[in-house]
Amino acid sequence: MNGTAMSRRRAALLLAAAAAHVVVICLGALHVHIGDEGWARRAVKYYGLLSGADSGYSFFAPGVGSTLSASFQVNGPDGNIAADVLETGVSREADIRVRNIIGMFRLEEDPRVRRSLVASWAGKVLARHPDADSVVVQLDTFELPSMAEYREGKTAGWKLDYRAKFMRRAELLRAQQSNGVVP
């Protein structure tokens, strides 16, 4: 077999693989369920899961949710202010998990549970900054307009959802005592 025949065979195999990938993408985008019976169907299903080709490309849908962002203003004893986030940058996967945990805030309706959730984040940030007196937690939503709203001139932007200040217990006691409040 010469090099030209091998190149044609290789090109044909690559073309077939690309076509198969496009078919799996189309099946995912059309939300076609091919079932689990037979090895070929299972192979297509697993390939779609592993490659992301079965995602359905829902991020183009009109009902895509808004992004929730958590930011932390760390207040030092000398009046200096630093910014922090929960994401560590250690790995993309870990940061996705952190953002999923932040997203749980929106799903929770009980204000006491919401406050506890945010307080735990504040505790994490205060642990990173042992000299800090307090931390202000702010949750903002990036709101995307619908296509109709966009055509009318509405633009995307951040909206404040939640803001709370958390202090170390010792700082809180000191502040209460200086204001004449006895705990």
Tab-separated table of N, CA and C in Angstrom, residues 15-150:
chain	number	residue	atom	x	y	z
A	15	LEU	N	-12.947	11.772	8.574
A	15	LEU	CA	-14.219	12.340	8.133
A	15	LEU	C	-15.391	11.585	8.753
A	16	ALA	N	-15.298	10.262	8.801
A	16	ALA	CA	-16.357	9.449	9.414
A	16	ALA	C	-16.471	9.749	10.909
A	17	ALA	N	-15.334	9.890	11.584
A	17	ALA	CA	-15.358	10.205	13.017
A	17	ALA	C	-15.969	11.583	13.254
A	18	ALA	N	-15.611	12.559	12.437
A	18	ALA	CA	-16.177	13.904	12.577
A	18	ALA	C	-17.679	13.888	12.309
A	19	ALA	N	-18.102	13.145	11.302
A	19	ALA	CA	-19.534	13.047	10.991
A	19	ALA	C	-20.285	12.382	12.138
A	20	ALA	N	-19.702	11.333	12.714
A	20	ALA	CA	-20.342	10.662	13.851
A	20	ALA	C	-20.457	11.621	15.037
A	21	HIS	N	-19.425	12.408	15.266
A	21	HIS	CA	-19.460	13.389	16.358
A	21	HIS	C	-20.584	14.410	16.124
A	22	VAL	N	-20.719	14.895	14.900
A	22	VAL	CA	-21.776	15.858	14.575
A	22	VAL	C	-23.150	15.223	14.774
A	23	VAL	N	-23.290	13.946	14.430
A	23	VAL	CA	-24.567	13.246	14.648
A	23	VAL	C	-24.891	13.203	16.138
A	24	VAL	N	-23.903	12.883	16.976
A	24	VAL	CA	-24.133	12.834	18.429
A	24	VAL	C	-24.489	14.228	18.948
A	25	ILE	N	-23.843	15.262	18.431
A	25	ILE	CA	-24.181	16.638	18.814
A	25	ILE	C	-25.630	16.947	18.446
A	26	CYS	N	-26.032	16.586	17.240
A	26	CYS	CA	-27.413	16.842	16.798
A	26	CYS	C	-28.412	16.084	17.663
A	27	LEU	N	-28.106	14.840	17.991
A	27	LEU	CA	-28.994	14.069	18.869
A	27	LEU	C	-29.143	14.762	20.222
A	28	GLY	N	-28.036	15.256	20.755
A	28	GLY	CA	-28.091	15.964	22.035
A	28	GLY	C	-28.859	17.266	21.934
A	29	ALA	N	-28.619	18.034	20.866
A	29	ALA	CA	-29.294	19.322	20.695
A	29	ALA	C	-30.793	19.146	20.500
A	30	LEU	N	-31.184	18.054	19.868
A	30	LEU	CA	-32.609	17.783	19.640
A	30	LEU	C	-33.238	17.002	20.787
A	31	HIS	N	-32.450	16.704	21.813
A	31	HIS	CA	-32.910	15.951	22.991
A	31	HIS	C	-33.496	14.594	22.597
A	32	VAL	N	-32.817	13.926	21.678
A	32	VAL	CA	-33.242	12.592	21.245
A	32	VAL	C	-32.629	11.561	22.179
A	33	HIS	N	-33.473	10.729	22.776
A	33	HIS	CA	-32.995	9.654	23.652
A	33	HIS	C	-32.930	8.379	22.818
A	34	ILE	N	-31.735	7.832	22.659
A	34	ILE	CA	-31.583	6.659	21.795
A	34	ILE	C	-31.718	5.347	22.547
A	35	GLY	N	-31.871	5.398	23.841
A	35	GLY	CA	-32.052	4.176	24.627
A	35	GLY	C	-30.735	3.573	25.067
A	36	ASP	N	-30.848	2.477	25.821
A	36	ASP	CA	-29.670	1.815	26.373
A	36	ASP	C	-29.470	0.406	25.832
A	37	GLU	N	-30.334	-0.040	24.958
A	37	GLU	CA	-30.245	-1.407	24.448
A	37	GLU	C	-29.186	-1.506	23.358
A	38	GLY	N	-28.328	-2.476	23.482
A	38	GLY	CA	-27.305	-2.733	22.473
A	38	GLY	C	-26.021	-1.968	22.734
A	39	TRP	N	-24.920	-2.578	22.321
A	39	TRP	CA	-23.615	-1.989	22.593
A	39	TRP	C	-23.402	-0.684	21.824
A	40	ALA	N	-23.934	-0.595	20.594
A	40	ALA	CA	-23.730	0.613	19.792
A	40	ALA	C	-24.426	1.812	20.439
A	41	ARG	N	-25.647	1.611	20.914
A	41	ARG	CA	-26.375	2.701	21.572
A	41	ARG	C	-25.668	3.122	22.862
A	42	ARG	N	-25.203	2.127	23.613
A	42	ARG	CA	-24.479	2.452	24.850
A	42	ARG	C	-23.193	3.212	24.535
A	43	ALA	N	-22.502	2.798	23.471
A	43	ALA	CA	-21.257	3.472	23.081
A	43	ALA	C	-21.532	4.928	22.694
A	44	VAL	N	-22.608	5.151	21.927
A	44	VAL	CA	-22.962	6.519	21.528
A	44	VAL	C	-23.324	7.346	22.759
A	45	LYS	N	-24.085	6.734	23.674
A	45	LYS	CA	-24.497	7.444	24.892
A	45	LYS	C	-23.271	7.827	25.725
A	46	TYR	N	-22.359	6.886	25.943
A	46	TYR	CA	-21.172	7.168	26.748
A	46	TYR	C	-20.247	8.166	26.053
A	47	TYR	N	-20.134	8.059	24.742
A	47	TYR	CA	-19.317	9.029	24.011
A	47	TYR	C	-19.894	10.436	24.188
A	48	GLY	N	-21.204	10.551	24.084
A	48	GLY	CA	-21.853	11.850	24.276
A	48	GLY	C	-21.611	12.410	25.659
A	49	LEU	N	-21.693	11.546	26.676
A	49	LEU	CA	-21.452	11.988	28.051
A	49	LEU	C	-20.007	12.435	28.250
A	50	LEU	N	-19.072	11.644	27.743
A	50	LEU	CA	-17.651	11.949	27.938
A	50	LEU	C	-17.191	13.176	27.154
A	51	SER	N	-17.727	13.351	25.956
A	51	SER	CA	-17.279	14.459	25.107
A	51	SER	C	-18.061	15.746	25.337
A	52	GLY	N	-19.221	15.629	25.977
A	52	GLY	CA	-20.074	16.801	26.160
A	52	GLY	C	-20.984	17.048	24.975
A	53	ALA	N	-20.917	16.168	23.988
A	53	ALA	CA	-21.728	16.344	22.786
A	53	ALA	C	-23.215	16.153	23.052
A	54	ASP	N	-23.564	15.554	24.180
A	54	ASP	CA	-24.980	15.325	24.496
A	54	ASP	C	-25.574	16.446	25.342
A	55	SER	N	-24.854	17.532	25.522
A	55	SER	CA	-25.272	18.575	26.471
A	55	SER	C	-26.576	19.254	26.090
A	56	GLY	N	-26.977	19.151	24.857
A	56	GLY	CA	-28.208	19.788	24.429
A	56	GLY	C	-28.030	21.270	24.151
A	57	TYR	N	-26.862	21.795	24.446
A	57	TYR	CA	-26.575	23.205	24.192
A	57	TYR	C	-27.670	24.099	24.750
A	58	SER	N	-28.104	23.792	25.962
A	58	SER	CA	-29.177	24.526	26.626
A	58	SER	C	-28.783	25.947	26.976
A	59	PHE	N	-27.496	26.245	26.964
A	59	PHE	CA	-27.097	27.604	27.332
A	59	PHE	C	-27.587	28.630	26.332
A	60	PHE	N	-28.123	28.190	25.178
A	60	PHE	CA	-28.721	29.121	24.229
A	60	PHE	C	-30.204	29.334	24.506
A	61	ALA	N	-30.758	28.596	25.450
A	61	ALA	CA	-32.192	28.670	25.726
A	61	ALA	C	-32.548	29.994	26.392
A	62	PRO	N	-33.790	30.451	26.178
A	62	PRO	CA	-34.199	31.717	26.786
A	62	PRO	C	-34.283	31.657	28.308
A	63	GLY	N	-34.442	30.483	28.874
A	63	GLY	CA	-34.611	30.364	30.316
A	63	GLY	C	-33.323	30.131	31.073
A	64	VAL	N	-32.198	30.456	30.494
A	64	VAL	CA	-30.919	30.247	31.169
A	64	VAL	C	-30.860	31.127	32.411
A	65	GLY	N	-30.466	30.523	33.521
A	65	GLY	CA	-30.415	31.259	34.783
A	65	GLY	C	-29.295	32.276	34.823
A	66	SER	N	-29.437	33.206	35.727
A	66	SER	CA	-28.433	34.249	35.909
A	66	SER	C	-27.290	33.734	36.774
A	67	THR	N	-26.152	34.358	36.641
A	67	THR	CA	-24.972	33.990	37.411
A	67	THR	C	-24.988	34.687	38.762
A	68	LEU	N	-24.728	33.934	39.824
A	68	LEU	CA	-24.631	34.494	41.170
A	68	LEU	C	-23.159	34.547	41.557
A	69	SER	N	-22.726	35.690	42.045
A	69	SER	CA	-21.326	35.880	42.414
A	69	SER	C	-21.234	36.294	43.876
A	70	ALA	N	-20.274	35.724	44.592
A	70	ALA	CA	-20.038	36.091	45.993
A	70	ALA	C	-18.695	36.810	46.086
A	71	SER	N	-18.710	37.977	46.718
A	71	SER	CA	-17.464	38.705	46.952
A	71	SER	C	-17.377	39.050	48.433
A	72	PHE	N	-16.160	39.207	48.898
A	72	PHE	CA	-15.913	39.405	50.322
A	72	PHE	C	-15.005	40.609	50.513
A	73	GLN	N	-15.462	41.555	51.319
A	73	GLN	CA	-14.659	42.717	51.686
A	73	GLN	C	-14.116	42.451	53.080
A	74	VAL	N	-12.818	42.242	53.170
A	74	VAL	CA	-12.168	41.910	54.438
A	74	VAL	C	-11.668	43.206	55.074
A	75	ASN	N	-12.152	43.499	56.286
A	75	ASN	CA	-11.804	44.738	56.984
A	75	ASN	C	-10.763	44.454	58.058
A	76	GLY	N	-9.622	45.106	57.937
A	76	GLY	CA	-8.536	44.910	58.893
A	76	GLY	C	-8.639	45.850	60.076
A	77	PRO	N	-7.886	45.570	61.148
A	77	PRO	CA	-7.943	46.391	62.361
A	77	PRO	C	-7.414	47.811	62.152
A	78	ASP	N	-6.548	47.985	61.172
A	78	ASP	CA	-5.974	49.309	60.918
A	78	ASP	C	-6.772	50.102	59.882
A	79	GLY	N	-7.943	49.581	59.507
A	79	GLY	CA	-8.806	50.280	58.562
A	79	GLY	C	-8.592	49.914	57.111
A	80	ASN	N	-7.578	49.095	56.836
A	80	ASN	CA	-7.371	48.717	55.441
A	80	ASN	C	-8.406	47.672	55.030
A	81	ILE	N	-8.698	47.662	53.735
A	81	ILE	CA	-9.725	46.782	53.185
A	81	ILE	C	-9.090	45.930	52.095
A	82	ALA	N	-9.407	44.642	52.116
A	82	ALA	CA	-8.931	43.719	51.083
A	82	ALA	C	-10.135	42.992	50.499
A	83	ALA	N	-10.003	42.558	49.271
A	83	ALA	CA	-11.059	41.789	48.613
A	83	ALA	C	-10.646	40.329	48.570
A	84	ASP	N	-11.624	39.441	48.658
A	84	ASP	CA	-11.349	38.007	48.592
A	84	ASP	C	-12.531	37.311	47.932
A	85	VAL	N	-12.317	36.089	47.494
A	85	VAL	CA	-13.354	35.231	46.923
A	85	VAL	C	-13.189	33.838	47.509
A	86	LEU	N	-14.219	33.010	47.369
A	86	LEU	CA	-14.117	31.639	47.875
A	86	LEU	C	-13.320	30.737	46.940
A	87	GLU	N	-13.372	31.032	45.645
A	87	GLU	CA	-12.642	30.212	44.696
A	87	GLU	C	-11.148	30.303	44.995
A	88	THR	N	-10.468	29.165	44.893
A	88	THR	CA	-9.049	29.129	45.242
A	88	THR	C	-8.136	29.195	44.027
A	89	GLY	N	-8.636	28.813	42.870
A	89	GLY	CA	-7.802	28.763	41.688
A	89	GLY	C	-6.915	27.534	41.637
A	90	VAL	N	-7.065	26.634	42.613
A	90	VAL	CA	-6.252	25.412	42.641
A	90	VAL	C	-6.587	24.541	41.437
A	91	SER	N	-7.884	24.393	41.169
A	91	SER	CA	-8.298	23.643	39.983
A	91	SER	C	-9.640	24.173	39.502
A	92	ARG	N	-9.859	24.030	38.221
A	92	ARG	CA	-11.119	24.483	37.624
A	92	ARG	C	-12.295	23.743	38.245
A	93	GLU	N	-12.128	22.450	38.468
A	93	GLU	CA	-13.196	21.627	39.024
A	93	GLU	C	-13.571	22.072	40.432
A	94	ALA	N	-12.562	22.361	41.255
A	94	ALA	CA	-12.834	22.815	42.624
A	94	ALA	C	-13.573	24.148	42.609
A	95	ASP	N	-13.181	25.037	41.716
A	95	ASP	CA	-13.858	26.334	41.635
A	95	ASP	C	-15.295	26.187	41.139
A	96	ILE	N	-15.544	25.233	40.248
A	96	ILE	CA	-16.919	24.966	39.803
A	96	ILE	C	-17.752	24.485	40.977
A	97	ARG	N	-17.196	23.624	41.802
A	97	ARG	CA	-17.922	23.155	42.995
A	97	ARG	C	-18.233	24.311	43.941
A	98	VAL	N	-17.264	25.189	44.132
A	98	VAL	CA	-17.490	26.352	45.004
A	98	VAL	C	-18.623	27.204	44.442
A	99	ARG	N	-18.615	27.444	43.118
A	99	ARG	CA	-19.687	28.243	42.518
A	99	ARG	C	-21.033	27.536	42.626
A	100	ASN	N	-21.044	26.207	42.575
A	100	ASN	CA	-22.292	25.463	42.779
A	100	ASN	C	-22.806	25.653	44.201
A	101	ILE	N	-21.899	25.655	45.167
A	101	ILE	CA	-22.298	25.879	46.565
A	101	ILE	C	-22.850	27.293	46.720
A	102	ILE	N	-22.218	28.258	46.080
A	102	ILE	CA	-22.727	29.632	46.116
A	102	ILE	C	-24.121	29.682	45.491
A	103	GLY	N	-24.310	28.938	44.413
A	103	GLY	CA	-25.616	28.895	43.752
A	103	GLY	C	-26.716	28.314	44.620
A	104	MET	N	-26.345	27.503	45.618
A	104	MET	CA	-27.346	26.933	46.531
A	104	MET	C	-28.081	28.030	47.296
A	105	PHE	N	-27.441	29.174	47.478
A	105	PHE	CA	-28.067	30.298	48.179
A	105	PHE	C	-29.392	30.659	47.514
A	106	ARG	N	-29.388	30.690	46.193
A	106	ARG	CA	-30.585	31.077	45.451
A	106	ARG	C	-31.699	30.046	45.605
A	107	LEU	N	-31.328	28.783	45.749
A	107	LEU	CA	-32.327	27.718	45.854
A	107	LEU	C	-32.972	27.649	47.232
A	108	GLU	N	-32.285	28.155	48.237
A	108	GLU	CA	-32.791	28.073	49.616
A	108	GLU	C	-33.750	29.226	49.895
A	109	GLU	N	-34.931	28.895	50.415
A	109	GLU	CA	-35.932	29.929	50.685
A	109	GLU	C	-35.938	30.394	52.139
A	110	ASP	N	-35.503	29.552	53.058
A	110	ASP	CA	-35.529	29.895	54.480
A	110	ASP	C	-34.426	30.915	54.772
A	111	PRO	N	-34.777	32.128	55.228
A	111	PRO	CA	-33.753	33.152	55.475
A	111	PRO	C	-32.746	32.760	56.546
A	112	ARG	N	-33.154	31.928	57.507
A	112	ARG	CA	-32.209	31.492	58.552
A	112	ARG	C	-31.152	30.570	57.964
A	113	VAL	N	-31.577	29.687	57.073
A	113	VAL	CA	-30.616	28.782	56.424
A	113	VAL	C	-29.697	29.586	55.504
A	114	ARG	N	-30.262	30.556	54.789
A	114	ARG	CA	-29.449	31.412	53.921
A	114	ARG	C	-28.374	32.133	54.738
A	115	ARG	N	-28.774	32.701	55.869
A	115	ARG	CA	-27.814	33.427	56.713
A	115	ARG	C	-26.738	32.477	57.230
A	116	SER	N	-27.142	31.265	57.615
A	116	SER	CA	-26.155	30.280	58.090
A	116	SER	C	-25.174	29.914	56.988
A	117	LEU	N	-25.686	29.757	55.777
A	117	LEU	CA	-24.833	29.422	54.640
A	117	LEU	C	-23.810	30.535	54.408
A	118	VAL	N	-24.279	31.768	54.382
A	118	VAL	CA	-23.386	32.908	54.158
A	118	VAL	C	-22.414	33.070	55.327
A	119	ALA	N	-22.886	32.813	56.552
A	119	ALA	CA	-22.003	32.908	57.724
A	119	ALA	C	-20.871	31.890	57.636
A	120	SER	N	-21.158	30.712	57.101
A	120	SER	CA	-20.086	29.714	56.965
A	120	SER	C	-19.045	30.175	55.953
A	121	TRP	N	-19.489	30.832	54.879
A	121	TRP	CA	-18.532	31.384	53.909
A	121	TRP	C	-17.700	32.479	54.560
A	122	ALA	N	-18.361	33.336	55.340
A	122	ALA	CA	-17.647	34.416	56.028
A	122	ALA	C	-16.614	33.837	56.989
A	123	GLY	N	-16.977	32.750	57.681
A	123	GLY	CA	-16.034	32.091	58.584
A	123	GLY	C	-14.819	31.569	57.845
A	124	LYS	N	-15.035	31.028	56.649
A	124	LYS	CA	-13.921	30.536	55.832
A	124	LYS	C	-12.980	31.686	55.457
A	125	VAL	N	-13.559	32.804	55.063
A	125	VAL	CA	-12.742	33.956	54.673
A	125	VAL	C	-12.018	34.535	55.888
A	126	LEU	N	-12.698	34.620	57.028
A	126	LEU	CA	-12.036	35.119	58.243
A	126	LEU	C	-10.899	34.191	58.672
A	127	ALA	N	-11.052	32.886	58.443
A	127	ALA	CA	-9.970	31.948	58.769
A	127	ALA	C	-8.748	32.200	57.886
A	128	ARG	N	-8.971	32.626	56.646
A	128	ARG	CA	-7.863	32.956	55.746
A	128	ARG	C	-7.164	34.250	56.150
A	129	HIS	N	-7.903	35.116	56.844
A	129	HIS	CA	-7.384	36.428	57.238
A	129	HIS	C	-7.479	36.559	58.756
A	130	PRO	N	-6.561	35.933	59.489
A	130	PRO	CA	-6.668	35.893	60.954
A	130	PRO	C	-6.597	37.265	61.627
A	131	ASP	N	-6.035	38.262	60.977
A	131	ASP	CA	-5.944	39.597	61.578
A	131	ASP	C	-7.166	40.464	61.293
A	132	ALA	N	-8.073	39.989	60.457
A	132	ALA	CA	-9.238	40.794	60.073
A	132	ALA	C	-10.228	40.916	61.220
A	133	ASP	N	-10.882	42.075	61.283
A	133	ASP	CA	-11.922	42.312	62.288
A	133	ASP	C	-13.279	41.802	61.819
A	134	SER	N	-13.547	42.013	60.519
A	134	SER	CA	-14.863	41.656	59.992
A	134	SER	C	-14.767	41.391	58.501
A	135	VAL	N	-15.849	40.849	57.968
A	135	VAL	CA	-15.945	40.621	56.533
A	135	VAL	C	-17.367	40.962	56.096
A	136	VAL	N	-17.464	41.648	54.972
A	136	VAL	CA	-18.761	41.956	54.376
A	136	VAL	C	-18.936	41.010	53.198
A	137	VAL	N	-20.010	40.229	53.244
A	137	VAL	CA	-20.313	39.284	52.172
A	137	VAL	C	-21.348	39.931	51.265
A	138	GLN	N	-21.064	39.923	49.978
A	138	GLN	CA	-22.007	40.500	49.022
A	138	GLN	C	-22.276	39.490	47.923
A	139	LEU	N	-23.558	39.243	47.671
A	139	LEU	CA	-23.978	38.357	46.594
A	139	LEU	C	-24.660	39.195	45.522
A	140	ASP	N	-24.154	39.094	44.314
A	140	ASP	CA	-24.699	39.833	43.184
A	140	ASP	C	-25.105	38.856	42.091
A	141	THR	N	-26.150	39.210	41.364
A	141	THR	CA	-26.618	38.404	40.243
A	141	THR	C	-26.347	39.159	38.953
A	142	PHE	N	-25.753	38.458	37.984
A	142	PHE	CA	-25.572	39.043	36.659
A	142	PHE	C	-26.804	38.689	35.852
A	143	GLU	N	-27.623	39.690	35.596
A	143	GLU	CA	-28.897	39.452	34.926
A	143	GLU	C	-28.778	39.745	33.438
A	144	LEU	N	-29.168	38.743	32.653
A	144	LEU	CA	-29.182	38.883	31.204
A	144	LEU	C	-30.599	39.217	30.755
A	145	PRO	N	-30.759	40.209	29.899
A	145	PRO	CA	-32.105	40.502	29.407
A	145	PRO	C	-32.541	39.447	28.393
A	146	SER	N	-33.853	39.294	28.240
A	146	SER	CA	-34.361	38.414	27.186
A	146	SER	C	-34.052	39.082	25.850
A	147	MET	N	-34.224	38.356	24.766
A	147	MET	CA	-33.951	38.942	23.452
A	147	MET	C	-34.873	40.131	23.192
A	148	ALA	N	-36.141	40.023	23.623
A	148	ALA	CA	-37.081	41.136	23.436
A	148	ALA	C	-36.629	42.352	24.239
A	149	GLU	N	-36.209	42.133	25.489
A	149	GLU	CA	-35.726	43.244	26.321
A	149	GLU	C	-34.450	43.853	25.733
A	150	TYR	N	-33.588	42.994	25.189
A	150	TYR	CA	-32.347	43.473	24.584
A	150	TYR	C	-32.651	44.373	23.385
